[in-house]
Every structure is written in C-alpha cells, then in structure tokens.
JSON list of C-alpha atoms in Angstrom, two decimals:
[
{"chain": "A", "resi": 1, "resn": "UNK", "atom": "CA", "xyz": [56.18, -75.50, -11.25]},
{"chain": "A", "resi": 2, "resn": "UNK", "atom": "CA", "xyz": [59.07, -74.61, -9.03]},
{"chain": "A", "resi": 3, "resn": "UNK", "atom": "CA", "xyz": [58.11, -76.77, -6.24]},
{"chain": "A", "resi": 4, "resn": "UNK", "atom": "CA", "xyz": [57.42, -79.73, -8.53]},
{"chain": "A", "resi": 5, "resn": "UNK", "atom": "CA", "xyz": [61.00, -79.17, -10.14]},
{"chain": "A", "resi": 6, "resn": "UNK", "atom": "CA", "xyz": [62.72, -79.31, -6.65]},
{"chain": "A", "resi": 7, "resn": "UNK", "atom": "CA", "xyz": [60.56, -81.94, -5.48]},
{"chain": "A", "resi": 8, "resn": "UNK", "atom": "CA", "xyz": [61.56, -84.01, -8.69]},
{"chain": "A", "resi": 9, "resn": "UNK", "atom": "CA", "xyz": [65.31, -83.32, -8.06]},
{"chain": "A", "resi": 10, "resn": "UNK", "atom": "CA", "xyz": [65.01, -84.48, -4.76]},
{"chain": "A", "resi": 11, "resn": "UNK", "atom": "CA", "xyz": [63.61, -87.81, -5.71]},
{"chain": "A", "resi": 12, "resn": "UNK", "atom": "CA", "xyz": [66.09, -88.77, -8.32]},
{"chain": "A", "resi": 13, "resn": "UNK", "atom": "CA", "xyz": [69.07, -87.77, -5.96]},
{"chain": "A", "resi": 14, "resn": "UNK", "atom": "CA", "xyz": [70.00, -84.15, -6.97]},
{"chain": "A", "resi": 15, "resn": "UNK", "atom": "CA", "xyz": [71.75, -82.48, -3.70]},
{"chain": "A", "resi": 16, "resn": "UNK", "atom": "CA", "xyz": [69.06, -80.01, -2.69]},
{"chain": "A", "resi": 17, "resn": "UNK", "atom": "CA", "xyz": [70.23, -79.43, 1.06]},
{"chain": "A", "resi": 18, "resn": "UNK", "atom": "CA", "xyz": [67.69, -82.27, 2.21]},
{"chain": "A", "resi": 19, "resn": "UNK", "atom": "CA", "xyz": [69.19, -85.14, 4.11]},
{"chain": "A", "resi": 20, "resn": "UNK", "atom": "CA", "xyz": [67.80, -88.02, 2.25]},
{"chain": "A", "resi": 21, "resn": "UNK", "atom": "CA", "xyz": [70.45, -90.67, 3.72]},
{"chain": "A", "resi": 22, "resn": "UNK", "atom": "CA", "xyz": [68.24, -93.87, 4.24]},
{"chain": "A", "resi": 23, "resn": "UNK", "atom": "CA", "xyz": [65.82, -92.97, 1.94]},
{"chain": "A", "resi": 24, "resn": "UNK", "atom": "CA", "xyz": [64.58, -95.05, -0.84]},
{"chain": "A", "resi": 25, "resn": "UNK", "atom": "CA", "xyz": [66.25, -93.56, -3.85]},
{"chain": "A", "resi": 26, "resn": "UNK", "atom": "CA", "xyz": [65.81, -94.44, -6.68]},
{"chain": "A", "resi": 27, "resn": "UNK", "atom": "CA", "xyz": [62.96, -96.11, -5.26]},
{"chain": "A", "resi": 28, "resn": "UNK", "atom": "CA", "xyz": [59.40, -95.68, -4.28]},
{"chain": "A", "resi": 29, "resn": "UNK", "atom": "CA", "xyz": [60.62, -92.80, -2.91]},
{"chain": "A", "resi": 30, "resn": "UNK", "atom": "CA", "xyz": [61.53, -90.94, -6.33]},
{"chain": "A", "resi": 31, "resn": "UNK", "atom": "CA", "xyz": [58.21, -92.73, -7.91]},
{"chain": "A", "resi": 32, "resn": "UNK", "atom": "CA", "xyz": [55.91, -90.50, -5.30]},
{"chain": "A", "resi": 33, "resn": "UNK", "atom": "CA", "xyz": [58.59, -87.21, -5.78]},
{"chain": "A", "resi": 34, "resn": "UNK", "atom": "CA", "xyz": [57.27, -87.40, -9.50]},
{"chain": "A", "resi": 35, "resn": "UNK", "atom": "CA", "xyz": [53.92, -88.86, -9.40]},
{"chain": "A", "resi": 36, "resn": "UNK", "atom": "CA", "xyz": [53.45, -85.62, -6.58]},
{"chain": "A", "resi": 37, "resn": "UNK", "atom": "CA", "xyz": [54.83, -83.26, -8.85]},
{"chain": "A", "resi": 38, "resn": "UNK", "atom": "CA", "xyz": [52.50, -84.61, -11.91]},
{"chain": "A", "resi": 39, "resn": "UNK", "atom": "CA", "xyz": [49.71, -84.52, -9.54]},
{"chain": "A", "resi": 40, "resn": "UNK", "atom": "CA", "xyz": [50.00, -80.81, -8.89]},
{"chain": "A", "resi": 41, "resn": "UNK", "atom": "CA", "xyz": [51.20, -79.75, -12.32]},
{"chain": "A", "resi": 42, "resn": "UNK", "atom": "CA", "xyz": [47.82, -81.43, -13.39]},
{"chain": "A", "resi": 43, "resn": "UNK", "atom": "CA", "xyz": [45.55, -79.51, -10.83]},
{"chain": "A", "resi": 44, "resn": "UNK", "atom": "CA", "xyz": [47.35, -76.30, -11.69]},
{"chain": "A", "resi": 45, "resn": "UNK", "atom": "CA", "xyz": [46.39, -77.07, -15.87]},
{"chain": "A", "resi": 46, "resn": "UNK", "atom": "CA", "xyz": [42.99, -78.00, -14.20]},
{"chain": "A", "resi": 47, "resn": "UNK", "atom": "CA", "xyz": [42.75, -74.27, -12.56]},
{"chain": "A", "resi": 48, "resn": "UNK", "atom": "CA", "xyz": [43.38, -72.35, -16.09]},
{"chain": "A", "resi": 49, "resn": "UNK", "atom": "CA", "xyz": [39.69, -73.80, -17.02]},
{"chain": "A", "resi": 50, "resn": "UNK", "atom": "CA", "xyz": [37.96, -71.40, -14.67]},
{"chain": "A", "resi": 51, "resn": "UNK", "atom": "CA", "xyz": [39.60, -68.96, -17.21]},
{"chain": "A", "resi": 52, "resn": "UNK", "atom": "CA", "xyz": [39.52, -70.77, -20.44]},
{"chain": "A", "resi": 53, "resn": "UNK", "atom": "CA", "xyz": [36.69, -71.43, -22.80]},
{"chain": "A", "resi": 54, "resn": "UNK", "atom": "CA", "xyz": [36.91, -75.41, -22.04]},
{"chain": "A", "resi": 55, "resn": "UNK", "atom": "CA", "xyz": [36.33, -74.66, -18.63]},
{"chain": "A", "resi": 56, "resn": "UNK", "atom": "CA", "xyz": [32.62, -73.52, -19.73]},
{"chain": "A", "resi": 57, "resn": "UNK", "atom": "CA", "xyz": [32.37, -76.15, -22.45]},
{"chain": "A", "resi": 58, "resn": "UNK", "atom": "CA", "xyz": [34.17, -79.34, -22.28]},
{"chain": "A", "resi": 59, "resn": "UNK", "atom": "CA", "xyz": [36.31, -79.67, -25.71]},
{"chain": "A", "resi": 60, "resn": "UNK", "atom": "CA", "xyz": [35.00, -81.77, -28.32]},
{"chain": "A", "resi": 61, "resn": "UNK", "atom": "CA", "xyz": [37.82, -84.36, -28.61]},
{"chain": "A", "resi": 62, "resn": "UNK", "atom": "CA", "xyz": [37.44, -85.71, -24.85]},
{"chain": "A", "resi": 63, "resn": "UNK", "atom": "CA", "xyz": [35.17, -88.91, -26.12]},
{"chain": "A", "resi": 64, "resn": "UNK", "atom": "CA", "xyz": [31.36, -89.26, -23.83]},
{"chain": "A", "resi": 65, "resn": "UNK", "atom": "CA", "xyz": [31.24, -85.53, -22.75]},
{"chain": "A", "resi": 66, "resn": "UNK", "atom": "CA", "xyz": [33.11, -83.69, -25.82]},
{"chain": "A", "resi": 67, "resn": "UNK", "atom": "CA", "xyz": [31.02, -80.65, -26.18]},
{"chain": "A", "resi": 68, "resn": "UNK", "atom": "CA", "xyz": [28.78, -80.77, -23.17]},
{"chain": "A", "resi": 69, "resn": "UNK", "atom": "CA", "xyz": [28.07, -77.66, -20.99]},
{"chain": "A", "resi": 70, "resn": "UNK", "atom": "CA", "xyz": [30.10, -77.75, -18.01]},
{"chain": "A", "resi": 71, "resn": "UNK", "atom": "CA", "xyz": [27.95, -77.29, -14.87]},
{"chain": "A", "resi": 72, "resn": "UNK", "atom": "CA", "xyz": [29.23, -74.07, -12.92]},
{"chain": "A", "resi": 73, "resn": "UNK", "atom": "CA", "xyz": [29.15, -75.82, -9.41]},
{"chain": "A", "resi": 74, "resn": "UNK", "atom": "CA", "xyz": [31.09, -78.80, -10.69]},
{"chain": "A", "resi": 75, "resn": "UNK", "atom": "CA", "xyz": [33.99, -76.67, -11.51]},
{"chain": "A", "resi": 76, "resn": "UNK", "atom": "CA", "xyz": [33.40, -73.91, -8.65]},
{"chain": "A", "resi": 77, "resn": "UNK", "atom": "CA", "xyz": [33.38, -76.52, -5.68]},
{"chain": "A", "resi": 78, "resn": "UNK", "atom": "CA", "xyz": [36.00, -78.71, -6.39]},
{"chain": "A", "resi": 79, "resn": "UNK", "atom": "CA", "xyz": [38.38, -75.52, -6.84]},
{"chain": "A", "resi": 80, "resn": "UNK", "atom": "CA", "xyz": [36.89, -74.12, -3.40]},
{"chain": "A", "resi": 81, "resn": "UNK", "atom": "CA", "xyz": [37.81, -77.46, -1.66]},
{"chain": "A", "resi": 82, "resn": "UNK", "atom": "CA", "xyz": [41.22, -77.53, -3.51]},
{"chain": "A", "resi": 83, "resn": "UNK", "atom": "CA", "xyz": [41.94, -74.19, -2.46]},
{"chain": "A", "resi": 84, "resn": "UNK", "atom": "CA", "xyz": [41.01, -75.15, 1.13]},
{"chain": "A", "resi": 85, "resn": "UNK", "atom": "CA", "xyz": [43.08, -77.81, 1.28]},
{"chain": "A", "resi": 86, "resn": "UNK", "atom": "CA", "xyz": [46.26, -75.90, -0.33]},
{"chain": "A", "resi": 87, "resn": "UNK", "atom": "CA", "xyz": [45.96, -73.35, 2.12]},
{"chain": "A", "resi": 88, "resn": "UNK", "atom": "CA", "xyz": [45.79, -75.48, 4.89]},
{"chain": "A", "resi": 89, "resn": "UNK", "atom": "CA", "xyz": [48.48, -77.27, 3.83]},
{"chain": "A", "resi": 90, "resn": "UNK", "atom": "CA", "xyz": [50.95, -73.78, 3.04]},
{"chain": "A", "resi": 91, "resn": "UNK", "atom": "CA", "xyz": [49.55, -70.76, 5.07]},
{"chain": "A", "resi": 92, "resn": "UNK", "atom": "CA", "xyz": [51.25, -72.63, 8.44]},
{"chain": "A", "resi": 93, "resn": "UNK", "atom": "CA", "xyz": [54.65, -72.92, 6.64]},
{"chain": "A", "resi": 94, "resn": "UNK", "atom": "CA", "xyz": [54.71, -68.74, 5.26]},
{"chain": "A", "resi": 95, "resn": "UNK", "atom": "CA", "xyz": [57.47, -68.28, 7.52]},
{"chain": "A", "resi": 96, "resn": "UNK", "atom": "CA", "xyz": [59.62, -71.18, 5.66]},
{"chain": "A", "resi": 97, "resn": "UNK", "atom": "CA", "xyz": [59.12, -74.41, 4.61]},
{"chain": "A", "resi": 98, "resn": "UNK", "atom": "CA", "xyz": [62.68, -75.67, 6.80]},
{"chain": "A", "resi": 99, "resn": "UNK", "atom": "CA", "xyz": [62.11, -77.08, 9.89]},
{"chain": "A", "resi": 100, "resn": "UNK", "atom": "CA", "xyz": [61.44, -81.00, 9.07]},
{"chain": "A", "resi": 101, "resn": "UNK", "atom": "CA", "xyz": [64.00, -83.49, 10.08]},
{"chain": "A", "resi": 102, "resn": "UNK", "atom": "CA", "xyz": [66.79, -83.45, 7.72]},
{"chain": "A", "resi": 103, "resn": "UNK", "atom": "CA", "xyz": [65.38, -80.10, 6.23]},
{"chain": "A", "resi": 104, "resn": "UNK", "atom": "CA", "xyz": [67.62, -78.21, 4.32]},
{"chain": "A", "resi": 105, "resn": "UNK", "atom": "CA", "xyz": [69.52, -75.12, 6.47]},
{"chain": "A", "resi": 106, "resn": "UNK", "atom": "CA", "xyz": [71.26, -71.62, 4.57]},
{"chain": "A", "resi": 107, "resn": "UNK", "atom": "CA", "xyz": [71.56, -71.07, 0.86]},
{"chain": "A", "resi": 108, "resn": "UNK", "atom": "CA", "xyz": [69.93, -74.62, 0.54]},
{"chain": "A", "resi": 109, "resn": "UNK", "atom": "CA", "xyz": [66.51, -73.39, 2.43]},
{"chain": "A", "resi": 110, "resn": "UNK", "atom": "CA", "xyz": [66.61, -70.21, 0.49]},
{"chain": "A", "resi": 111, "resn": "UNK", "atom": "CA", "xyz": [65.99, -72.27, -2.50]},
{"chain": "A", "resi": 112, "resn": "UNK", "atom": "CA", "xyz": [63.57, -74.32, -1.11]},
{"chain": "A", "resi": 113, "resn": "UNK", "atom": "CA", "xyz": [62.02, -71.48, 0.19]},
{"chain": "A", "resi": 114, "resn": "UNK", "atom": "CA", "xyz": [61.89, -69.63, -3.01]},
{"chain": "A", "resi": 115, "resn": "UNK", "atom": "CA", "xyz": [60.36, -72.91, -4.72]},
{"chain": "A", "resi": 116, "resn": "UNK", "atom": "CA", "xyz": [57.48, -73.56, -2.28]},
{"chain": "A", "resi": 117, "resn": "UNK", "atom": "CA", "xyz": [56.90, -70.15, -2.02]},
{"chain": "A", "resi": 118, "resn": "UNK", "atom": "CA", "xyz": [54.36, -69.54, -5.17]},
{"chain": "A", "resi": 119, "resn": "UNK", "atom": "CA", "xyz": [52.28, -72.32, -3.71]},
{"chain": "A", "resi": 120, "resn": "UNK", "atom": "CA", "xyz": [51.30, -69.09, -1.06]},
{"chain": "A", "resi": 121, "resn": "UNK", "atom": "CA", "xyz": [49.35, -67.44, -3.49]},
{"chain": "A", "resi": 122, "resn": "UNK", "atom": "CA", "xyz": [47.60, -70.31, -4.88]},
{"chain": "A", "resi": 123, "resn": "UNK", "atom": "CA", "xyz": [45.29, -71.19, -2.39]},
{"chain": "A", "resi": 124, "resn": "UNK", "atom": "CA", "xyz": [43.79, -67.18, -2.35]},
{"chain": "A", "resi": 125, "resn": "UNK", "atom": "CA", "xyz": [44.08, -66.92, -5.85]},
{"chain": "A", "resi": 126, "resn": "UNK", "atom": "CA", "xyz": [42.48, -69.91, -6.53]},
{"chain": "A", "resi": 127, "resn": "UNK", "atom": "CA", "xyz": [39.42, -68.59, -4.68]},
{"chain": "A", "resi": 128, "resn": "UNK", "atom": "CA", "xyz": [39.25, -65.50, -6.31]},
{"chain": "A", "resi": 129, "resn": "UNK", "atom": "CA", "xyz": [39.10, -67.14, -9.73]},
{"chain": "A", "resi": 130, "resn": "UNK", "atom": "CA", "xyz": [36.53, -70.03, -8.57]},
{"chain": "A", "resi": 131, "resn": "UNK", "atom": "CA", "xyz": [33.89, -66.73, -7.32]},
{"chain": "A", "resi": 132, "resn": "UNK", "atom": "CA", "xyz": [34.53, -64.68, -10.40]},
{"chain": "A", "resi": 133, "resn": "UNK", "atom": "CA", "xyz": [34.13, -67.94, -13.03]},
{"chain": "A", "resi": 134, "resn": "UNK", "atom": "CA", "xyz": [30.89, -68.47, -10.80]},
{"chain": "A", "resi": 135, "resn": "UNK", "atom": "CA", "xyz": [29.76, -64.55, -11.46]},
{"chain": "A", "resi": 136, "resn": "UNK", "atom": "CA", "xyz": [30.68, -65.06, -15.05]},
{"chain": "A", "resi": 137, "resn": "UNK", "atom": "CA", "xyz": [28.66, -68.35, -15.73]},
{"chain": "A", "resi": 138, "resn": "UNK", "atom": "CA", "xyz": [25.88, -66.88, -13.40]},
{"chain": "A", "resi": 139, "resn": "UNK", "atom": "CA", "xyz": [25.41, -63.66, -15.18]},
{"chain": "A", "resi": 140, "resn": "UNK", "atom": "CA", "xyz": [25.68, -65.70, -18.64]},
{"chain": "A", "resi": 141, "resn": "UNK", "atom": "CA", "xyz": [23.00, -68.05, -17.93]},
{"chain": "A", "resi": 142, "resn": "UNK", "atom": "CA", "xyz": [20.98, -65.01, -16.15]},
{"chain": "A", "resi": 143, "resn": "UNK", "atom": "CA", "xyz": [20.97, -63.17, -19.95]},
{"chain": "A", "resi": 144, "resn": "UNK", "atom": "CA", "xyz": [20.20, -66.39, -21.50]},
{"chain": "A", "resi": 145, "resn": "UNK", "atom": "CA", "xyz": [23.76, -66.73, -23.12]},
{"chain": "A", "resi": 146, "resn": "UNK", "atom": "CA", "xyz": [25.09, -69.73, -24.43]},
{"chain": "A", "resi": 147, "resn": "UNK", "atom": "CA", "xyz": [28.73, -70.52, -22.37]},
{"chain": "A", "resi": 148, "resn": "UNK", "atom": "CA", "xyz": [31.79, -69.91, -25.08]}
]
C-alpha cells in the first residue's frame, strides 16, 4: 500500500523528491502510476486467498465458477512465480531504492525508501504462505476433508 500511495502521488504531480521535469503529467504517465498501483493492490487482495476460505472455494457470487473447488496448484504456482518475480525485482534494490536518474536524494529518499521498503518482505513471505496453503489443502484432501 505504501508504495502504491507514493507511486500514485508521483503520477498526479505531488513533489515526492523525483525529478519528473519532461515527463508526461497528467498524462500517460499518471495513467500507468495508477493502473501500477491498482495492479499490485489487486495481487496483494489476490495473496490473502492462500489464507482465506475463498482461496479453497471460489465464492458463490463470482458467476461460471461460484462455488467450485479451487485446485491447490492453481493458486500455489502462480503465487510461487509472483513471488519470484517480486523478489527479483526488490532483493537488488535492499540497500535503497535511489539511484535512478532523477531519483529522489535526503529526506525525500527516506520516504521513498520507507514506502518501497514492505515490498522486501513480500516476495519471502509470499512463499511461505504459498507452501503452507499447499500443506493445508494437501493434508485436507489426504483425510478426505471437504476444503472450507
């Protein structure tokens, strides 16, 4: 959420320490800021169903699959390839996220910094809670339990 927040203030021309001179804002620009942020907040929602009960069974109102089983490995391997990706994409900038032309430099990078930081954690975390919703739905369908 923090990340998404900066990112969105960036695009509609909130000071944030970046050097956006030439940059199309408002403009496509500001359209991809937001439709980023969306994009992540949405994946994020999307990684609460390997804890959630309509991670295990999709919920009824969703129309063609409302109340179908979901299939472990089609929840477990996209989150394993999205936590790939988001680690490849943060684990080289744990020592700051500065350092891009026009990058933000003092209090301004300590912001950004503190607002990209959470995405860090996501990437691990996001493994750990792919293997243990695959244990769980394993171990369910081992006892011959119904998913929740």
């Amino acid at each position: 959420m923090p990340s998404g927040i900066w990112r969105i203030a960036m695009g509609i021309g909130i000071p944030v320490g970046f050097n956006t001179t030439g940059w199309d804002i408002p403009g496509w620009f500001s359209a991809m800021c937001v439709a980023m942020s969306l994009a992540t907040e949405g994946l994020t929602l999307l990684t609460l169903g390997l804890v959630k009960p309509w991670g295990e069974v999709v919920p009824g109102w969703i129309p063609l699959i409302g109340g179908k089983r979901v299939a472990p490995l089609a929840a477990v391997i996209p989150a394993l390839l999205g936590a790939a990706v988001v680690m490849l994409l943060t684990i080289p900038r744990a020592g700051g996220f500065g350092g891009a032309q026009g990058a933000p430099t003092g209090p301004a990078l300590v912001v950004m910094n503190a607002c990209y930081a959470p995405l860090l954690l996501w990437g691990p975390l996001l493994v750990v809670v792919a293997l243990s919703y695959y244990q769980r739905r394993l171990a369910r369908s081992s006892h011959g339990e119904r998913p929740r």
